[in-house]
Amino acid sequence: MKHSPSPISSYLNSRKKNILLLVICVILFVAAAVWASHIEKTALISTEGQSYEQATVTQILQDNIQEDGNRYGSQTVVVRMRSGAYTGEEFEANSPSGTLFGADCTVGMKVIVIFSDSGDSQLVTVYSQDRSLAILGFVLFFALIVCLIGGRRGVMAIASLAFTFLCVLYILFPLIYRGASPIGVTILVAMLVTLVTLGLLGGFTKKTAAAVCGTTLGVAIAGLSALTFGAAAGITGYNVSDIETLNYVGQYTNIRIGQLLFAGIILSSLGAVMDVGMSIASTIQEIHEQAPTLTPRQLFLSGIHVGRDMMGTMTNTLILAYVGSALSTLLIDYAYDLSVNQLLNSYVIGIEIMQGLSGSLGVVLTVPLTAFLATTFLTGKGRGRAHT
């Protein structure tokens, strides 16, 4: 008589499979990153003899604060280098009073300086306050809170976030720089990120497979929707605000400038689409485990009902995210009291509408797609329970 495996044995086998698949994904990532990163960048600007170094303000030789309390012009300060070839030495530096560059220096302030070394003379300019410690501290605080509240799942969430960052930095950017299609590469990276993220959080199961497939289809739909809208509205990747800089970069590299806008829409919608895909797949699996007698149609409709409650919040998430990123521009338009016809037909507003609606469409259509895939995977051949 054939005995079914014990729960402990099934759990251990599942863990081994998850670890094996995770190792395979990491190996593929490392191989792809090593291959993609072997590029020689074209020098777009000359930085010979110039570097950005850490320093500490030790003296204020000439302040720029006025009687009315405002600062005009520049400060003349003395800084002690904390990095670079001249570590420990002091130099006189100029600190411009600007909103984007310079700093309101005080004695003891840690700053970043632009150090220009021509051999016989050195020119030092304060670039900004040194924010490295503040950024690192906030990142560590965020990671700590996520881990404390989420426990093991929180640790996995931080690991998946780090993996996403590495994928963007070492695969997405290098491949786009090499001349690969930004849209195609972004979809592939989204698939890899989704697979590893959901695999870390829920294991490599039928539920995860359904969520990965649903998420990939969802972001692809977001990209396709943006392309369709762009073609109908006459909006291309060359209508963005920083197109002059992009065109200059495009003259000396193989970057396909026209696809960057649409690749960005795919990438920015990934988080929300992934959230919806995993939630729907998890819901259907839980219902299936608690009521295994339900028909595939009933399971599918249950996923749809849950997804309807998520659509409103998730579409709001994307729309508000895009509005928030363009808040300054939108407020300027409001202050100038521009006409509706001018606003609706400007490229800036058109792009914001395209981004928000395309991403939201990807979220909405992820619901039925994931519900169908999860139902099919969980109720297909071998109706065994998927491990969580």
PDB file of C-alpha atoms in Angstrom, residues 208-387:
ATOM      1  CA  THR A 208       3.716  32.204  -6.781  1.00  0.00           C
ATOM      2  CA  ALA A 209       3.703  30.962 -10.368  1.00  0.00           C
ATOM      3  CA  ALA A 210       0.221  32.400 -10.895  1.00  0.00           C
ATOM      4  CA  ALA A 211       1.197  35.709  -9.295  1.00  0.00           C
ATOM      5  CA  VAL A 212       4.388  35.979 -11.381  1.00  0.00           C
ATOM      6  CA  CYS A 213       2.555  35.266 -14.633  1.00  0.00           C
ATOM      7  CA  GLY A 214      -0.289  37.636 -13.743  1.00  0.00           C
ATOM      8  CA  THR A 215       2.113  40.406 -12.748  1.00  0.00           C
ATOM      9  CA  THR A 216       4.186  40.031 -15.916  1.00  0.00           C
ATOM     10  CA  LEU A 217       1.063  40.207 -18.068  1.00  0.00           C
ATOM     11  CA  GLY A 218      -0.180  43.198 -16.051  1.00  0.00           C
ATOM     12  CA  VAL A 219       2.954  45.310 -16.535  1.00  0.00           C
ATOM     13  CA  ALA A 220       3.093  44.294 -20.197  1.00  0.00           C
ATOM     14  CA  ILE A 221      -0.489  45.538 -20.567  1.00  0.00           C
ATOM     15  CA  ALA A 222       0.489  48.797 -18.859  1.00  0.00           C
ATOM     16  CA  GLY A 223       3.310  49.275 -21.366  1.00  0.00           C
ATOM     17  CA  LEU A 224       1.131  48.347 -24.348  1.00  0.00           C
ATOM     18  CA  SER A 225      -1.613  50.709 -23.152  1.00  0.00           C
ATOM     19  CA  ALA A 226       0.893  53.541 -22.865  1.00  0.00           C
ATOM     20  CA  LEU A 227       2.208  52.864 -26.374  1.00  0.00           C
ATOM     21  CA  THR A 228      -1.347  52.818 -27.761  1.00  0.00           C
ATOM     22  CA  PHE A 229      -2.318  56.013 -25.958  1.00  0.00           C
ATOM     23  CA  GLY A 230       0.901  57.678 -27.061  1.00  0.00           C
ATOM     24  CA  ALA A 231       0.287  56.766 -30.693  1.00  0.00           C
ATOM     25  CA  ALA A 232      -3.298  58.079 -30.548  1.00  0.00           C
ATOM     26  CA  ALA A 233      -2.370  61.291 -28.714  1.00  0.00           C
ATOM     27  CA  GLY A 234       0.829  61.987 -30.631  1.00  0.00           C
ATOM     28  CA  ILE A 235       3.030  61.533 -27.552  1.00  0.00           C
ATOM     29  CA  THR A 236       6.415  59.883 -27.922  1.00  0.00           C
ATOM     30  CA  GLY A 237       9.429  59.391 -25.712  1.00  0.00           C
ATOM     31  CA  TYR A 238      10.872  62.537 -27.280  1.00  0.00           C
ATOM     32  CA  ASN A 239       8.273  64.818 -25.682  1.00  0.00           C
ATOM     33  CA  VAL A 240       9.651  64.639 -22.146  1.00  0.00           C
ATOM     34  CA  SER A 241      10.966  67.741 -20.370  1.00  0.00           C
ATOM     35  CA  ASP A 242      14.629  66.669 -20.328  1.00  0.00           C
ATOM     36  CA  ILE A 243      14.734  65.669 -23.989  1.00  0.00           C
ATOM     37  CA  GLU A 244      17.623  68.009 -24.824  1.00  0.00           C
ATOM     38  CA  THR A 245      19.907  66.262 -22.348  1.00  0.00           C
ATOM     39  CA  LEU A 246      18.661  62.864 -23.520  1.00  0.00           C
ATOM     40  CA  ASN A 247      19.307  63.741 -27.164  1.00  0.00           C
ATOM     41  CA  TYR A 248      22.846  64.783 -26.288  1.00  0.00           C
ATOM     42  CA  VAL A 249      23.416  61.486 -24.477  1.00  0.00           C
ATOM     43  CA  GLY A 250      21.825  59.593 -27.366  1.00  0.00           C
ATOM     44  CA  GLN A 251      24.331  61.062 -29.829  1.00  0.00           C
ATOM     45  CA  TYR A 252      27.222  59.331 -28.062  1.00  0.00           C
ATOM     46  CA  THR A 253      25.569  56.130 -26.818  1.00  0.00           C
ATOM     47  CA  ASN A 254      23.306  53.361 -28.114  1.00  0.00           C
ATOM     48  CA  ILE A 255      20.439  54.233 -25.759  1.00  0.00           C
ATOM     49  CA  ARG A 256      17.046  54.111 -27.466  1.00  0.00           C
ATOM     50  CA  ILE A 257      15.739  57.411 -26.153  1.00  0.00           C
ATOM     51  CA  GLY A 258      12.224  57.063 -27.567  1.00  0.00           C
ATOM     52  CA  GLN A 259      11.379  53.991 -25.463  1.00  0.00           C
ATOM     53  CA  LEU A 260      12.550  55.276 -22.081  1.00  0.00           C
ATOM     54  CA  LEU A 261       9.249  56.969 -21.233  1.00  0.00           C
ATOM     55  CA  PHE A 262       7.254  53.777 -21.782  1.00  0.00           C
ATOM     56  CA  ALA A 263       9.825  51.597 -20.008  1.00  0.00           C
ATOM     57  CA  GLY A 264       9.524  53.937 -17.022  1.00  0.00           C
ATOM     58  CA  ILE A 265       5.756  53.457 -16.956  1.00  0.00           C
ATOM     59  CA  ILE A 266       6.225  49.682 -16.847  1.00  0.00           C
ATOM     60  CA  LEU A 267       8.749  49.923 -14.032  1.00  0.00           C
ATOM     61  CA  SER A 268       6.743  52.382 -11.959  1.00  0.00           C
ATOM     62  CA  SER A 269       3.596  50.246 -12.146  1.00  0.00           C
ATOM     63  CA  LEU A 270       5.412  47.046 -11.142  1.00  0.00           C
ATOM     64  CA  GLY A 271       4.988  47.456  -7.380  1.00  0.00           C
ATOM     65  CA  ALA A 272       1.235  47.987  -7.464  1.00  0.00           C
ATOM     66  CA  VAL A 273       0.677  45.263 -10.064  1.00  0.00           C
ATOM     67  CA  MET A 274       2.820  42.811  -8.078  1.00  0.00           C
ATOM     68  CA  ASP A 275       0.838  43.572  -4.918  1.00  0.00           C
ATOM     69  CA  VAL A 276      -2.463  42.886  -6.650  1.00  0.00           C
ATOM     70  CA  GLY A 277      -1.173  39.715  -8.329  1.00  0.00           C
ATOM     71  CA  MET A 278       0.123  38.182  -5.096  1.00  0.00           C
ATOM     72  CA  SER A 279      -2.992  39.176  -3.128  1.00  0.00           C
ATOM     73  CA  ILE A 280      -5.352  37.573  -5.639  1.00  0.00           C
ATOM     74  CA  ALA A 281      -3.264  34.399  -5.928  1.00  0.00           C
ATOM     75  CA  SER A 282      -2.990  34.088  -2.125  1.00  0.00           C
ATOM     76  CA  THR A 283      -6.727  34.621  -1.705  1.00  0.00           C
ATOM     77  CA  ILE A 284      -7.629  31.939  -4.206  1.00  0.00           C
ATOM     78  CA  GLN A 285      -5.172  29.486  -2.667  1.00  0.00           C
ATOM     79  CA  GLU A 286      -6.531  30.109   0.833  1.00  0.00           C
ATOM     80  CA  ILE A 287     -10.123  29.627  -0.330  1.00  0.00           C
ATOM     81  CA  HIS A 288      -9.130  26.482  -2.209  1.00  0.00           C
ATOM     82  CA  GLU A 289      -7.455  25.014   0.887  1.00  0.00           C
ATOM     83  CA  GLN A 290     -10.365  25.837   3.160  1.00  0.00           C
ATOM     84  CA  ALA A 291     -13.046  24.718   0.692  1.00  0.00           C
ATOM     85  CA  PRO A 292     -11.478  22.258  -1.781  1.00  0.00           C
ATOM     86  CA  THR A 293     -14.907  21.255  -3.122  1.00  0.00           C
ATOM     87  CA  LEU A 294     -15.489  24.625  -4.778  1.00  0.00           C
ATOM     88  CA  THR A 295     -15.558  24.546  -8.547  1.00  0.00           C
ATOM     89  CA  PRO A 296     -12.972  26.452 -10.627  1.00  0.00           C
ATOM     90  CA  ARG A 297     -15.687  28.940 -11.590  1.00  0.00           C
ATOM     91  CA  GLN A 298     -16.495  29.626  -7.945  1.00  0.00           C
ATOM     92  CA  LEU A 299     -12.824  30.087  -7.126  1.00  0.00           C
ATOM     93  CA  PHE A 300     -12.373  32.448 -10.049  1.00  0.00           C
ATOM     94  CA  LEU A 301     -15.363  34.569  -9.034  1.00  0.00           C
ATOM     95  CA  SER A 302     -14.084  34.723  -5.451  1.00  0.00           C
ATOM     96  CA  GLY A 303     -10.817  36.149  -6.733  1.00  0.00           C
ATOM     97  CA  ILE A 304     -12.696  38.688  -8.848  1.00  0.00           C
ATOM     98  CA  HIS A 305     -14.802  39.794  -5.861  1.00  0.00           C
ATOM     99  CA  VAL A 306     -11.693  40.356  -3.742  1.00  0.00           C
ATOM    100  CA  GLY A 307      -9.965  42.105  -6.634  1.00  0.00           C
ATOM    101  CA  ARG A 308     -12.828  44.564  -7.042  1.00  0.00           C
ATOM    102  CA  ASP A 309     -12.215  45.843  -3.528  1.00  0.00           C
ATOM    103  CA  MET A 310      -8.509  46.320  -4.338  1.00  0.00           C
ATOM    104  CA  MET A 311      -8.976  48.108  -7.645  1.00  0.00           C
ATOM    105  CA  GLY A 312     -10.070  51.408  -6.127  1.00  0.00           C
ATOM    106  CA  THR A 313      -7.206  51.670  -3.663  1.00  0.00           C
ATOM    107  CA  MET A 314      -4.543  50.499  -6.103  1.00  0.00           C
ATOM    108  CA  THR A 315      -5.632  52.787  -8.927  1.00  0.00           C
ATOM    109  CA  ASN A 316      -5.649  55.650  -6.418  1.00  0.00           C
ATOM    110  CA  THR A 317      -2.140  54.628  -5.376  1.00  0.00           C
ATOM    111  CA  LEU A 318      -0.754  55.000  -8.883  1.00  0.00           C
ATOM    112  CA  ILE A 319      -2.690  58.144  -9.790  1.00  0.00           C
ATOM    113  CA  LEU A 320      -1.690  59.897  -6.565  1.00  0.00           C
ATOM    114  CA  ALA A 321       1.925  58.778  -6.976  1.00  0.00           C
ATOM    115  CA  TYR A 322       2.132  60.418 -10.393  1.00  0.00           C
ATOM    116  CA  VAL A 323       0.294  63.537  -9.202  1.00  0.00           C
ATOM    117  CA  GLY A 324       2.669  63.786  -6.252  1.00  0.00           C
ATOM    118  CA  SER A 325       5.734  63.517  -8.472  1.00  0.00           C
ATOM    119  CA  ALA A 326       4.426  66.331 -10.693  1.00  0.00           C
ATOM    120  CA  LEU A 327       2.942  68.429  -7.892  1.00  0.00           C
ATOM    121  CA  SER A 328       5.264  71.416  -8.449  1.00  0.00           C
ATOM    122  CA  THR A 329       4.471  71.537 -12.157  1.00  0.00           C
ATOM    123  CA  LEU A 330       0.733  71.183 -11.569  1.00  0.00           C
ATOM    124  CA  LEU A 331       0.743  73.967  -8.958  1.00  0.00           C
ATOM    125  CA  ILE A 332       2.588  76.261 -11.354  1.00  0.00           C
ATOM    126  CA  ASP A 333      -0.071  75.579 -14.003  1.00  0.00           C
ATOM    127  CA  TYR A 334      -2.780  76.272 -11.420  1.00  0.00           C
ATOM    128  CA  ALA A 335      -1.135  79.522 -10.323  1.00  0.00           C
ATOM    129  CA  TYR A 336      -0.936  80.763 -13.924  1.00  0.00           C
ATOM    130  CA  ASP A 337      -4.629  79.897 -14.383  1.00  0.00           C
ATOM    131  CA  LEU A 338      -4.034  78.197 -17.713  1.00  0.00           C
ATOM    132  CA  SER A 339      -7.041  77.301 -19.857  1.00  0.00           C
ATOM    133  CA  VAL A 340      -8.385  73.744 -19.991  1.00  0.00           C
ATOM    134  CA  ASN A 341      -7.529  73.413 -23.677  1.00  0.00           C
ATOM    135  CA  GLN A 342      -3.942  74.478 -23.044  1.00  0.00           C
ATOM    136  CA  LEU A 343      -3.551  72.130 -20.076  1.00  0.00           C
ATOM    137  CA  LEU A 344      -5.098  69.040 -21.653  1.00  0.00           C
ATOM    138  CA  ASN A 345      -3.053  69.443 -24.823  1.00  0.00           C
ATOM    139  CA  SER A 346       0.300  70.095 -23.198  1.00  0.00           C
ATOM    140  CA  TYR A 347       2.804  67.267 -23.317  1.00  0.00           C
ATOM    141  CA  VAL A 348       3.418  67.373 -19.560  1.00  0.00           C
ATOM    142  CA  ILE A 349      -0.234  66.816 -18.634  1.00  0.00           C
ATOM    143  CA  GLY A 350      -0.703  64.284 -21.431  1.00  0.00           C
ATOM    144  CA  ILE A 351       2.239  62.225 -20.203  1.00  0.00           C
ATOM    145  CA  GLU A 352       0.975  62.328 -16.600  1.00  0.00           C
ATOM    146  CA  ILE A 353      -2.468  61.143 -17.739  1.00  0.00           C
ATOM    147  CA  MET A 354      -0.893  58.413 -19.856  1.00  0.00           C
ATOM    148  CA  GLN A 355       1.257  57.201 -16.966  1.00  0.00           C
ATOM    149  CA  GLY A 356      -1.537  57.160 -14.414  1.00  0.00           C
ATOM    150  CA  LEU A 357      -4.195  55.516 -16.572  1.00  0.00           C
ATOM    151  CA  SER A 358      -1.869  52.980 -18.222  1.00  0.00           C
ATOM    152  CA  GLY A 359      -0.516  51.805 -14.879  1.00  0.00           C
ATOM    153  CA  SER A 360      -4.012  51.640 -13.418  1.00  0.00           C
ATOM    154  CA  LEU A 361      -5.233  49.645 -16.419  1.00  0.00           C
ATOM    155  CA  GLY A 362      -2.421  47.160 -15.804  1.00  0.00           C
ATOM    156  CA  VAL A 363      -3.529  46.846 -12.164  1.00  0.00           C
ATOM    157  CA  VAL A 364      -7.190  46.333 -13.057  1.00  0.00           C
ATOM    158  CA  LEU A 365      -6.548  43.679 -15.712  1.00  0.00           C
ATOM    159  CA  THR A 366      -4.111  41.847 -13.431  1.00  0.00           C
ATOM    160  CA  VAL A 367      -7.096  40.854 -11.267  1.00  0.00           C
ATOM    161  CA  PRO A 368      -8.925  38.601 -13.776  1.00  0.00           C
ATOM    162  CA  LEU A 369      -5.680  37.355 -15.320  1.00  0.00           C
ATOM    163  CA  THR A 370      -4.203  36.261 -11.984  1.00  0.00           C
ATOM    164  CA  ALA A 371      -7.535  34.878 -10.795  1.00  0.00           C
ATOM    165  CA  PHE A 372      -7.781  32.729 -13.922  1.00  0.00           C
ATOM    166  CA  LEU A 373      -4.169  31.547 -13.718  1.00  0.00           C
ATOM    167  CA  ALA A 374      -4.349  30.775  -9.986  1.00  0.00           C
ATOM    168  CA  THR A 375      -7.589  28.852 -10.447  1.00  0.00           C
ATOM    169  CA  THR A 376      -6.108  26.893 -13.330  1.00  0.00           C
ATOM    170  CA  PHE A 377      -2.861  26.060 -11.505  1.00  0.00           C
ATOM    171  CA  LEU A 378      -4.530  25.081  -8.220  1.00  0.00           C
ATOM    172  CA  THR A 379      -7.389  23.032  -9.638  1.00  0.00           C
ATOM    173  CA  GLY A 380      -5.582  21.442 -12.578  1.00  0.00           C
ATOM    174  CA  LYS A 381      -4.015  18.032 -12.675  1.00  0.00           C
ATOM    175  CA  GLY A 382      -2.778  16.877  -9.295  1.00  0.00           C
ATOM    176  CA  ARG A 383      -5.077  18.924  -7.067  1.00  0.00           C
ATOM    177  CA  GLY A 384      -2.521  18.734  -4.282  1.00  0.00           C
ATOM    178  CA  ARG A 385      -2.347  21.551  -1.840  1.00  0.00           C
ATOM    179  CA  ALA A 386       0.136  24.284  -2.599  1.00  0.00           C
ATOM    180  CA  HIS A 387       2.541  24.939   0.240  1.00  0.00           C
TER     181      HIS A 387
END
